[in-house]
Amino acid sequence: MKKVSVSLLLLALLIQPAFAQTINLKGRWKFHVGDDAAWASQKFNDSGWGTIRVPAIWEDEGFNGYDGFAWYRTRFDGRKLNKNEVYYLNLGFIDDADEVYLNGNLIGFSGNLPPKFKTAYNSERKYVLPNMMIDFSGENVLAIRVFDAIHAGGIVDGDIGIFGVSEGARLLIDLQGIWSFAPVKWGENIADVRDWKKLMVPGAWDNQGYKYYDGFAWYKRTFFVPKDITDAPLVLLLGKIDDFDKVYLNGKLIGITNDHKGYGNSRSYEKNRVYPIPSGLLKPGENNTIEILVEDIGNFGGIYEGIIGITTKSNYDRYFDK
């Protein structure tokens, strides 16, 4: 029986070392029913909005019987964070689906918003806060777009805040979050893909709009590598993939997992993907690209759980190889 990802980042976080709350975000947030893309902007003036308690069911906060879109906004001081640390935003449980913006940039989503609605009410929201999007010198804006289909709605429960992972185990480059994704036919090259979608990684693709899809798909992620990245041996961590994969970094094949067994006999989906990065392949001070061809032979598919990112070989051996 294949394992199923119970949330987008929960399993990945649980198997990392302890993490501690740095900024408590419980309390009064700005709130407005309706839907407008401008409300994601860092510069949007929300002074005319009302406020709502977070976490709380919005029906208990004066919006009884309301189903539909609503937005939450709040601010936090980036000076309380350390640019050398890795941070996660915990939004607890949201009923039903959400998109999360940091300073106007989409950093994560759960469920599907209309017109292809899919609830994620039972998944805890834990999103990576990309360091390149945080203003460490001052004010930052979080904007949460929420859609509720029926019954309770909103940011309903949980330990709402920003959490830092212990320094010793942090990844050099955290690649959890939004990736580009495209189902393809057998043998279709990535250069032929024109219609890319957004997918959260890790997370089974069946839970993100591709239920019952078996076959091939490409994942792609472009990321920046700091100029001062270490010259120590590095490894790429891709968690667990259901079922088979070929992994390319800057166009070079660096890893394959495929036991060539059929559905019911293959155990490839159980293996953690840990691929050494050849010396000199990463481009410091530039954007780099990972491309992954995944084949699912049955049941759930995709990069479905685990730690996703780049770390040193010594850090992997010490902290992650459990």
Tab-separated table of C-alpha atoms in Angstrom:
chain	number	residue	atom	x	y	z
A	1	MET	CA	0.000	0.000	0.000
A	2	LYS	CA	1.487	3.332	-1.012
A	3	LYS	CA	1.862	6.088	1.535
A	4	VAL	CA	-0.271	9.190	1.160
A	5	SER	CA	0.937	12.711	2.017
A	6	VAL	CA	-1.348	13.993	4.758
A	7	SER	CA	-0.333	17.621	4.291
A	8	LEU	CA	1.849	19.740	2.078
A	9	LEU	CA	4.732	20.295	4.470
A	10	LEU	CA	3.728	18.701	7.772
A	11	LEU	CA	5.633	15.442	7.381
A	12	ALA	CA	8.729	17.259	6.184
A	13	LEU	CA	8.702	19.502	9.224
A	14	LEU	CA	8.012	16.735	11.705
A	15	ILE	CA	11.111	14.813	10.728
A	16	GLN	CA	13.360	17.871	10.941
A	17	PRO	CA	14.908	18.866	14.265
A	18	ALA	CA	12.859	20.981	16.671
A	19	PHE	CA	11.781	24.401	15.562
A	20	ALA	CA	10.755	27.323	17.770
A	21	GLN	CA	8.285	30.155	17.351
A	22	THR	CA	9.997	33.445	16.566
A	23	ILE	CA	6.967	35.685	15.928
A	24	ASN	CA	3.498	35.044	17.348
A	25	LEU	CA	0.827	35.967	14.779
A	26	LYS	CA	-2.233	35.167	16.872
A	27	GLY	CA	-4.534	38.129	17.426
A	28	ARG	CA	-6.388	40.702	15.334
A	29	TRP	CA	-5.838	40.625	11.557
A	30	LYS	CA	-7.296	42.912	8.903
A	31	PHE	CA	-10.224	41.173	7.175
A	32	HIS	CA	-12.497	41.757	4.190
A	33	VAL	CA	-15.023	39.526	2.439
A	34	GLY	CA	-14.948	39.412	-1.352
A	35	ASP	CA	-12.090	38.913	-3.764
A	36	ASP	CA	-9.678	41.321	-5.452
A	37	ALA	CA	-6.176	40.474	-6.690
A	38	ALA	CA	-4.991	43.941	-5.577
A	39	TRP	CA	-5.430	42.883	-1.946
A	40	ALA	CA	-2.297	40.711	-2.185
A	41	SER	CA	-0.068	43.751	-2.777
A	42	GLN	CA	2.343	44.929	-0.095
A	43	LYS	CA	1.391	48.523	-0.939
A	44	PHE	CA	-2.386	48.062	-0.724
A	45	ASN	CA	-3.999	50.390	1.832
A	46	ASP	CA	-6.139	48.214	4.126
A	47	SER	CA	-6.800	50.948	6.712
A	48	GLY	CA	-10.511	50.879	5.865
A	49	TRP	CA	-10.862	47.159	6.577
A	50	GLY	CA	-12.315	45.682	9.721
A	51	THR	CA	-10.473	43.188	11.907
A	52	ILE	CA	-11.010	39.576	12.897
A	53	ARG	CA	-9.524	37.275	15.521
A	54	VAL	CA	-7.024	34.687	14.267
A	55	PRO	CA	-7.466	31.802	14.687
A	56	ALA	CA	-11.261	31.711	14.761
A	57	ILE	CA	-14.158	30.483	12.654
A	58	TRP	CA	-15.368	33.589	10.830
A	59	GLU	CA	-18.998	32.606	11.445
A	60	ASP	CA	-18.235	33.161	15.160
A	61	GLU	CA	-16.754	36.587	14.430
A	62	GLY	CA	-19.818	38.266	12.918
A	63	PHE	CA	-19.970	36.567	9.522
A	64	ASN	CA	-22.573	33.921	10.257
A	65	GLY	CA	-23.689	32.006	7.177
A	66	TYR	CA	-21.049	33.530	4.881
A	67	ASP	CA	-19.568	31.213	2.244
A	68	GLY	CA	-17.217	32.485	-0.443
A	69	PHE	CA	-13.960	34.442	-0.717
A	70	ALA	CA	-12.366	36.563	1.981
A	71	TRP	CA	-8.903	38.023	2.594
A	72	TYR	CA	-6.772	38.319	5.722
A	73	ARG	CA	-3.824	40.726	6.046
A	74	THR	CA	-1.252	41.318	8.784
A	75	ARG	CA	2.258	42.703	9.207
A	76	PHE	CA	5.419	41.542	10.974
A	77	ASP	CA	8.798	43.104	11.692
A	78	GLY	CA	11.583	41.491	9.645
A	79	ARG	CA	14.169	42.875	12.071
A	80	LYS	CA	13.127	40.108	14.463
A	81	LEU	CA	14.395	37.505	11.996
A	82	ASN	CA	17.914	36.397	11.092
A	83	LYS	CA	18.681	36.296	7.359
A	84	ASN	CA	20.930	33.268	7.946
A	85	GLU	CA	18.080	31.158	9.317
A	86	VAL	CA	15.255	29.208	7.662
A	87	TYR	CA	11.692	30.192	8.586
A	88	TYR	CA	8.255	28.662	8.185
A	89	LEU	CA	4.844	30.267	8.420
A	90	ASN	CA	2.334	28.169	10.367
A	91	LEU	CA	-1.279	29.084	9.556
A	92	GLY	CA	-2.817	26.099	11.295
A	93	PHE	CA	-6.012	24.827	9.699
A	94	ILE	CA	-7.893	26.804	7.056
A	95	ASP	CA	-11.398	25.998	5.854
A	96	ASP	CA	-11.423	25.316	2.904
A	97	ALA	CA	-8.713	26.436	0.415
A	98	ASP	CA	-6.113	29.213	0.480
A	99	GLU	CA	-3.362	31.133	-1.280
A	100	VAL	CA	-0.627	32.823	0.767
A	101	TYR	CA	1.271	35.950	-0.276
A	102	LEU	CA	4.371	37.485	1.302
A	103	ASN	CA	4.985	41.090	0.228
A	104	GLY	CA	2.833	40.468	-2.828
A	105	ASN	CA	4.525	37.197	-3.846
A	106	LEU	CA	2.666	33.885	-3.861
A	107	ILE	CA	4.567	31.515	-1.553
A	108	GLY	CA	2.097	28.652	-1.130
A	109	PHE	CA	-1.399	27.290	-1.470
A	110	SER	CA	-3.540	24.391	-0.235
A	111	GLY	CA	-6.554	22.880	-1.934
A	112	ASN	CA	-7.923	24.349	-5.149
A	113	LEU	CA	-9.848	27.588	-5.466
A	114	PRO	CA	-12.835	27.812	-7.821
A	115	PRO	CA	-13.556	26.982	-10.592
A	116	LYS	CA	-11.854	23.621	-9.824
A	117	PHE	CA	-12.556	23.734	-6.108
A	118	LYS	CA	-11.019	21.186	-3.751
A	119	THR	CA	-11.030	21.520	0.018
A	120	ALA	CA	-7.953	21.083	2.212
A	121	TYR	CA	-9.685	21.813	5.527
A	122	ASN	CA	-7.979	18.898	7.321
A	123	SER	CA	-4.395	19.790	6.299
A	124	GLU	CA	-2.176	21.899	8.566
A	125	ARG	CA	-0.665	24.815	6.663
A	126	LYS	CA	3.104	25.171	6.998
A	127	TYR	CA	4.738	27.301	4.316
A	128	VAL	CA	8.390	28.158	3.719
A	129	LEU	CA	9.128	31.894	3.947
A	130	PRO	CA	11.707	32.417	1.159
A	131	ASN	CA	14.572	34.541	2.494
A	132	MET	CA	14.821	36.458	-0.771
A	133	MET	CA	11.245	37.729	-0.253
A	134	ILE	CA	11.637	38.823	3.387
A	135	ASP	CA	12.494	42.439	4.189
A	136	PHE	CA	14.873	41.928	7.122
A	137	SER	CA	15.159	45.689	7.635
A	138	GLY	CA	11.512	46.479	8.355
A	139	GLU	CA	7.830	45.775	7.759
A	140	ASN	CA	6.536	42.738	5.870
A	141	VAL	CA	2.965	42.040	4.760
A	142	LEU	CA	1.197	38.678	4.775
A	143	ALA	CA	-2.012	38.379	2.754
A	144	ILE	CA	-4.124	35.222	2.843
A	145	ARG	CA	-6.812	34.555	0.245
A	146	VAL	CA	-9.385	32.068	1.574
A	147	PHE	CA	-12.342	30.350	-0.043
A	148	ASP	CA	-14.993	28.599	2.066
A	149	ALA	CA	-17.578	26.410	0.357
A	150	ILE	CA	-19.861	25.443	3.226
A	151	HIS	CA	-20.131	25.435	7.033
A	152	ALA	CA	-17.183	26.875	9.031
A	153	GLY	CA	-14.794	29.198	7.220
A	154	GLY	CA	-11.466	30.977	7.672
A	155	ILE	CA	-8.232	30.464	9.592
A	156	VAL	CA	-9.972	28.320	12.158
A	157	ASP	CA	-7.368	26.779	14.481
A	158	GLY	CA	-3.682	26.238	15.161
A	159	ASP	CA	-0.471	27.752	16.510
A	160	ILE	CA	-0.306	30.768	14.188
A	161	GLY	CA	3.159	32.249	13.816
A	162	ILE	CA	6.599	32.245	12.246
A	163	PHE	CA	8.973	29.471	13.291
A	164	GLY	CA	12.718	29.029	12.824
A	165	VAL	CA	14.476	25.706	12.335
A	166	SER	CA	17.500	25.005	14.528
A	167	GLU	CA	20.620	26.393	12.881
A	168	GLY	CA	22.663	23.191	12.768
A	169	ALA	CA	20.203	21.296	10.594
A	170	ARG	CA	19.097	24.023	8.202
A	171	LEU	CA	19.328	23.476	4.494
A	172	LEU	CA	21.680	25.647	2.466
A	173	ILE	CA	18.880	26.078	-0.082
A	174	ASP	CA	15.295	25.180	0.820
A	175	LEU	CA	13.322	24.040	-2.233
A	176	GLN	CA	10.008	23.220	-0.574
A	177	GLY	CA	7.104	25.226	-1.914
A	178	ILE	CA	5.784	26.091	-5.359
A	179	TRP	CA	7.130	24.223	-8.393
A	180	SER	CA	6.106	24.214	-12.046
A	181	PHE	CA	4.353	21.019	-13.114
A	182	ALA	CA	3.156	19.477	-16.369
A	183	PRO	CA	1.697	16.013	-17.123
A	184	VAL	CA	3.163	14.687	-20.379
A	185	LYS	CA	2.936	11.716	-22.696
A	186	TRP	CA	5.607	9.018	-22.698
A	187	GLY	CA	8.733	10.328	-24.390
A	188	GLU	CA	7.626	13.978	-24.426
A	189	ASN	CA	10.620	16.239	-23.898
A	190	ILE	CA	10.521	19.087	-21.421
A	191	ALA	CA	11.301	21.525	-24.226
A	192	ASP	CA	7.919	20.640	-25.759
A	193	VAL	CA	5.938	21.621	-22.646
A	194	ARG	CA	3.947	24.821	-23.100
A	195	ASP	CA	1.281	24.594	-20.392
A	196	TRP	CA	2.934	24.679	-16.963
A	197	LYS	CA	0.822	24.562	-13.788
A	198	LYS	CA	1.743	25.322	-10.163
A	199	LEU	CA	2.103	22.525	-7.629
A	200	MET	CA	3.189	22.416	-3.994
A	201	VAL	CA	6.188	20.220	-3.217
A	202	PRO	CA	6.117	17.973	-1.295
A	203	GLY	CA	2.583	16.730	-1.842
A	204	ALA	CA	1.002	13.986	-3.943
A	205	TRP	CA	-0.285	15.363	-7.226
A	206	ASP	CA	-3.536	13.430	-6.693
A	207	ASN	CA	-4.356	15.826	-3.834
A	208	GLN	CA	-3.681	18.882	-5.991
A	209	GLY	CA	-6.051	18.483	-8.890
A	210	TYR	CA	-4.670	15.371	-10.598
A	211	LYS	CA	-6.633	12.642	-8.860
A	212	TYR	CA	-6.379	9.215	-10.517
A	213	TYR	CA	-3.653	10.434	-12.909
A	214	ASP	CA	-1.068	7.732	-13.617
A	215	GLY	CA	1.731	8.334	-16.083
A	216	PHE	CA	4.497	10.852	-16.681
A	217	ALA	CA	4.949	14.442	-15.510
A	218	TRP	CA	7.726	17.022	-15.407
A	219	TYR	CA	8.562	19.094	-12.332
A	220	LYS	CA	10.690	22.232	-12.694
A	221	ARG	CA	12.134	24.723	-10.201
A	222	THR	CA	14.455	27.669	-10.841
A	223	PHE	CA	16.328	28.955	-7.786
A	224	PHE	CA	19.134	31.371	-6.954
A	225	VAL	CA	22.463	30.129	-5.599
A	226	PRO	CA	24.364	32.594	-3.356
A	227	LYS	CA	27.819	33.638	-4.504
A	228	ASP	CA	29.350	32.540	-1.207
A	229	ILE	CA	27.921	29.009	-1.176
A	230	THR	CA	30.354	26.512	0.320
A	231	ASP	CA	32.690	24.479	-1.867
A	232	ALA	CA	32.134	21.413	0.353
A	233	PRO	CA	30.469	18.363	-1.267
A	234	LEU	CA	26.713	18.967	-1.663
A	235	VAL	CA	23.664	16.738	-2.018
A	236	LEU	CA	20.186	17.344	-3.436
A	237	LEU	CA	17.374	16.009	-1.219
A	238	LEU	CA	14.087	15.263	-2.986
A	239	GLY	CA	12.199	13.311	-0.344
A	240	LYS	CA	10.184	10.360	-1.609
A	241	ILE	CA	8.836	10.122	-5.141
A	242	ASP	CA	6.045	7.874	-6.362
A	243	ASP	CA	7.215	5.943	-8.343
A	244	PHE	CA	10.260	6.542	-10.610
A	245	ASP	CA	12.342	9.619	-11.419
A	246	LYS	CA	15.109	11.094	-13.532
A	247	VAL	CA	16.657	14.256	-12.085
A	248	TYR	CA	18.474	16.937	-14.066
A	249	LEU	CA	20.383	19.883	-12.602
A	250	ASN	CA	21.251	22.643	-15.080
A	251	GLY	CA	20.594	20.159	-17.881
A	252	LYS	CA	22.836	17.369	-16.529
A	253	LEU	CA	21.378	14.048	-15.366
A	254	ILE	CA	22.457	13.586	-11.725
A	255	GLY	CA	20.184	10.832	-10.447
A	256	ILE	CA	17.760	8.029	-11.331
A	257	THR	CA	15.602	5.827	-9.100
A	258	ASN	CA	13.773	2.994	-10.866
A	259	ASP	CA	13.709	-0.639	-9.784
A	260	HIS	CA	11.946	-1.579	-13.065
A	261	LYS	CA	9.268	-3.536	-11.254
A	262	GLY	CA	5.538	-3.300	-11.886
A	263	TYR	CA	2.713	-1.969	-9.749
A	264	GLY	CA	2.345	-3.960	-6.542
A	265	ASN	CA	5.941	-5.192	-6.686
A	266	SER	CA	7.955	-1.986	-7.038
A	267	ARG	CA	9.309	-0.419	-3.844
A	268	SER	CA	10.920	2.638	-5.444
A	269	TYR	CA	8.313	4.913	-3.873
A	270	GLU	CA	9.727	4.083	-0.402
A	271	LYS	CA	13.245	5.333	-1.119
A	272	ASN	CA	14.488	8.768	-0.082
A	273	ARG	CA	16.068	10.531	-3.043
A	274	VAL	CA	19.525	11.793	-2.119
A	275	TYR	CA	21.627	12.704	-5.143
A	276	PRO	CA	25.229	14.007	-4.972
A	277	ILE	CA	25.736	17.266	-6.869
A	278	PRO	CA	28.787	17.073	-9.143
A	279	SER	CA	31.467	19.620	-8.307
A	280	GLY	CA	31.195	22.752	-10.428
A	281	LEU	CA	27.664	22.037	-11.664
A	282	LEU	CA	25.938	24.684	-9.538
A	283	LYS	CA	26.335	28.290	-10.734
A	284	PRO	CA	27.017	30.591	-7.744
A	285	GLY	CA	25.517	34.056	-8.067
A	286	GLU	CA	23.085	32.895	-10.763
A	287	ASN	CA	19.738	31.180	-11.242
A	288	ASN	CA	19.912	27.394	-11.483
A	289	THR	CA	17.254	24.929	-12.647
A	290	ILE	CA	16.141	21.485	-11.482
A	291	GLU	CA	14.012	19.360	-13.840
A	292	ILE	CA	12.521	16.044	-12.734
A	293	LEU	CA	10.710	13.515	-14.899
A	294	VAL	CA	8.402	11.437	-12.700
A	295	GLU	CA	6.573	8.272	-13.700
A	296	ASP	CA	3.672	7.039	-11.565
A	297	ILE	CA	2.582	3.437	-12.241
A	298	GLY	CA	-0.500	3.417	-10.019
A	299	ASN	CA	-2.290	4.935	-7.032
A	300	PHE	CA	-0.793	8.206	-5.725
A	301	GLY	CA	1.949	9.970	-7.677
A	302	GLY	CA	4.586	12.677	-7.463
A	303	ILE	CA	7.088	14.120	-4.985
A	304	TYR	CA	4.875	13.255	-2.067
A	305	GLU	CA	6.793	13.720	1.221
A	306	GLY	CA	10.115	14.553	2.823
A	307	ILE	CA	12.838	17.197	2.935
A	308	ILE	CA	13.340	19.100	-0.330
A	309	GLY	CA	16.519	21.134	-0.725
A	310	ILE	CA	20.303	21.283	-0.910
A	311	THR	CA	22.674	20.684	1.992
A	312	THR	CA	26.262	19.635	2.548
A	313	LYS	CA	27.113	15.959	2.553
A	314	SER	CA	28.375	16.273	6.126
A	315	ASN	CA	25.129	17.906	7.305
A	316	TYR	CA	23.119	15.192	5.558
A	317	ASP	CA	25.115	12.444	7.256
A	318	ARG	CA	24.741	14.114	10.661
A	319	TYR	CA	21.145	15.358	10.644
A	320	PHE	CA	19.084	13.787	7.881
A	321	ASP	CA	20.371	10.262	7.282
A	322	LYS	CA	18.173	8.610	9.904
